[in-house]
Amino acid sequence: CGQQEQRRFHTGLFRPSAAAGHIQELVELQLENFQLPGPVHHVQVAAATTARLALNQHELFSDDRPTNTHERLLLVNRLSSRLGTEAV
């Protein structure tokens, strides 16, 4: 076997998330422009920083309409993943 080249990239979140599908989407956005030199033999995922998840519970019979905070956070994460955190 020849020398193996390590390739790394960072995917950050605006807020902590337990949504695996959302995190997968962020990784896929970064992989769109990521050139691999050959077959992948090993993948390692690490959480450099962790934090508590925010629990959001809405009232069942509330006159207030829920805000779209969650949707805005998802958008910020997607844009940051694609364009970089400095651009967003």
PDB file of C-alpha atoms in Angstrom:
ATOM      1  CA  CYS A   1       0.000   0.000   0.000  1.00  0.00           C
ATOM      2  CA  GLY A   2       1.198   3.508  -0.812  1.00  0.00           C
ATOM      3  CA  GLN A   3       1.119   6.601   1.308  1.00  0.00           C
ATOM      4  CA  GLN A   4      -2.403   7.641   2.188  1.00  0.00           C
ATOM      5  CA  GLU A   5      -3.389  11.294   1.933  1.00  0.00           C
ATOM      6  CA  GLN A   6      -5.597  12.724   4.673  1.00  0.00           C
ATOM      7  CA  ARG A   7      -8.271  15.192   3.655  1.00  0.00           C
ATOM      8  CA  ARG A   8     -10.158  17.175   6.289  1.00  0.00           C
ATOM      9  CA  PHE A   9     -12.971  19.670   6.338  1.00  0.00           C
ATOM     10  CA  HIS A  10     -14.964  21.380   9.046  1.00  0.00           C
ATOM     11  CA  THR A  11     -18.749  21.619   9.263  1.00  0.00           C
ATOM     12  CA  GLY A  12     -19.992  23.977  11.932  1.00  0.00           C
ATOM     13  CA  LEU A  13     -23.431  24.598  13.346  1.00  0.00           C
ATOM     14  CA  PHE A  14     -24.923  27.926  14.381  1.00  0.00           C
ATOM     15  CA  ARG A  15     -26.640  26.160  17.297  1.00  0.00           C
ATOM     16  CA  PRO A  16     -26.391  22.621  18.686  1.00  0.00           C
ATOM     17  CA  SER A  17     -28.483  20.100  16.774  1.00  0.00           C
ATOM     18  CA  ALA A  18     -29.491  16.470  17.179  1.00  0.00           C
ATOM     19  CA  ALA A  19     -30.972  16.322  13.668  1.00  0.00           C
ATOM     20  CA  ALA A  20     -28.796  13.802  11.851  1.00  0.00           C
ATOM     21  CA  GLY A  21     -30.458  14.582   8.509  1.00  0.00           C
ATOM     22  CA  HIS A  22     -29.627  18.279   8.830  1.00  0.00           C
ATOM     23  CA  ILE A  23     -25.997  17.559   9.714  1.00  0.00           C
ATOM     24  CA  GLN A  24     -25.774  15.135   6.779  1.00  0.00           C
ATOM     25  CA  GLU A  25     -27.100  17.859   4.454  1.00  0.00           C
ATOM     26  CA  LEU A  26     -24.407  20.267   5.697  1.00  0.00           C
ATOM     27  CA  VAL A  27     -21.693  17.687   5.033  1.00  0.00           C
ATOM     28  CA  GLU A  28     -23.097  16.969   1.557  1.00  0.00           C
ATOM     29  CA  LEU A  29     -23.048  20.699   0.740  1.00  0.00           C
ATOM     30  CA  GLN A  30     -19.345  20.818   1.573  1.00  0.00           C
ATOM     31  CA  LEU A  31     -18.607  17.630  -0.353  1.00  0.00           C
ATOM     32  CA  GLU A  32     -20.082  19.126  -3.555  1.00  0.00           C
ATOM     33  CA  ASN A  33     -16.806  20.985  -4.186  1.00  0.00           C
ATOM     34  CA  PHE A  34     -14.463  18.568  -2.419  1.00  0.00           C
ATOM     35  CA  GLN A  35     -12.128  16.666  -4.732  1.00  0.00           C
ATOM     36  CA  LEU A  36     -11.081  13.215  -3.534  1.00  0.00           C
ATOM     37  CA  PRO A  37      -7.826  11.781  -4.938  1.00  0.00           C
ATOM     38  CA  GLY A  38      -9.160   8.214  -4.965  1.00  0.00           C
ATOM     39  CA  PRO A  39     -11.316   5.723  -3.077  1.00  0.00           C
ATOM     40  CA  VAL A  40     -12.184   6.505   0.543  1.00  0.00           C
ATOM     41  CA  HIS A  41     -10.965   3.874   2.975  1.00  0.00           C
ATOM     42  CA  HIS A  42     -11.702   5.547   6.289  1.00  0.00           C
ATOM     43  CA  VAL A  43     -14.034   8.262   7.564  1.00  0.00           C
ATOM     44  CA  GLN A  44     -13.766   9.797  11.011  1.00  0.00           C
ATOM     45  CA  VAL A  45     -16.284  12.190  12.548  1.00  0.00           C
ATOM     46  CA  ALA A  46     -15.512  14.202  15.664  1.00  0.00           C
ATOM     47  CA  ALA A  47     -17.305  16.899  17.622  1.00  0.00           C
ATOM     48  CA  ALA A  48     -14.669  19.483  18.540  1.00  0.00           C
ATOM     49  CA  THR A  49     -17.129  21.485  20.631  1.00  0.00           C
ATOM     50  CA  THR A  50     -20.387  20.343  22.155  1.00  0.00           C
ATOM     51  CA  ALA A  51     -23.197  22.158  23.954  1.00  0.00           C
ATOM     52  CA  ARG A  52     -26.600  21.435  25.437  1.00  0.00           C
ATOM     53  CA  LEU A  53     -29.550  21.275  23.095  1.00  0.00           C
ATOM     54  CA  ALA A  54     -32.171  23.963  23.509  1.00  0.00           C
ATOM     55  CA  LEU A  55     -35.596  22.533  24.218  1.00  0.00           C
ATOM     56  CA  ASN A  56     -38.367  24.444  22.492  1.00  0.00           C
ATOM     57  CA  GLN A  57     -41.889  23.604  23.499  1.00  0.00           C
ATOM     58  CA  HIS A  58     -44.841  25.528  22.100  1.00  0.00           C
ATOM     59  CA  GLU A  59     -48.151  25.887  23.877  1.00  0.00           C
ATOM     60  CA  LEU A  60     -50.911  23.727  22.527  1.00  0.00           C
ATOM     61  CA  PHE A  61     -53.616  26.415  22.523  1.00  0.00           C
ATOM     62  CA  SER A  62     -51.674  29.619  22.035  1.00  0.00           C
ATOM     63  CA  ASP A  63     -52.832  32.664  20.101  1.00  0.00           C
ATOM     64  CA  ASP A  64     -49.232  33.549  19.321  1.00  0.00           C
ATOM     65  CA  ARG A  65     -47.925  32.132  16.083  1.00  0.00           C
ATOM     66  CA  PRO A  66     -44.622  30.289  16.496  1.00  0.00           C
ATOM     67  CA  THR A  67     -41.604  32.058  15.077  1.00  0.00           C
ATOM     68  CA  ASN A  68     -39.572  30.545  12.297  1.00  0.00           C
ATOM     69  CA  THR A  69     -36.415  30.557  14.418  1.00  0.00           C
ATOM     70  CA  HIS A  70     -35.708  26.917  13.662  1.00  0.00           C
ATOM     71  CA  GLU A  71     -36.021  27.444   9.912  1.00  0.00           C
ATOM     72  CA  ARG A  72     -33.759  30.505  10.076  1.00  0.00           C
ATOM     73  CA  LEU A  73     -31.129  28.507  11.978  1.00  0.00           C
ATOM     74  CA  LEU A  74     -31.250  25.752   9.371  1.00  0.00           C
ATOM     75  CA  LEU A  75     -30.766  28.349   6.629  1.00  0.00           C
ATOM     76  CA  VAL A  76     -27.805  29.926   8.437  1.00  0.00           C
ATOM     77  CA  ASN A  77     -26.207  26.489   8.844  1.00  0.00           C
ATOM     78  CA  ARG A  78     -26.699  25.646   5.158  1.00  0.00           C
ATOM     79  CA  LEU A  79     -25.312  28.988   3.974  1.00  0.00           C
ATOM     80  CA  SER A  80     -22.351  28.760   6.354  1.00  0.00           C
ATOM     81  CA  SER A  81     -21.570  25.253   5.161  1.00  0.00           C
ATOM     82  CA  ARG A  82     -21.674  26.258   1.503  1.00  0.00           C
ATOM     83  CA  LEU A  83     -20.171  29.775   1.633  1.00  0.00           C
ATOM     84  CA  GLY A  84     -18.084  29.694   4.821  1.00  0.00           C
ATOM     85  CA  THR A  85     -18.796  31.246   8.188  1.00  0.00           C
ATOM     86  CA  GLU A  86     -17.060  34.520   7.339  1.00  0.00           C
ATOM     87  CA  ALA A  87     -19.373  35.071   4.342  1.00  0.00           C
ATOM     88  CA  VAL A  88     -22.484  34.582   6.442  1.00  0.00           C
TER      89      VAL A  88
END
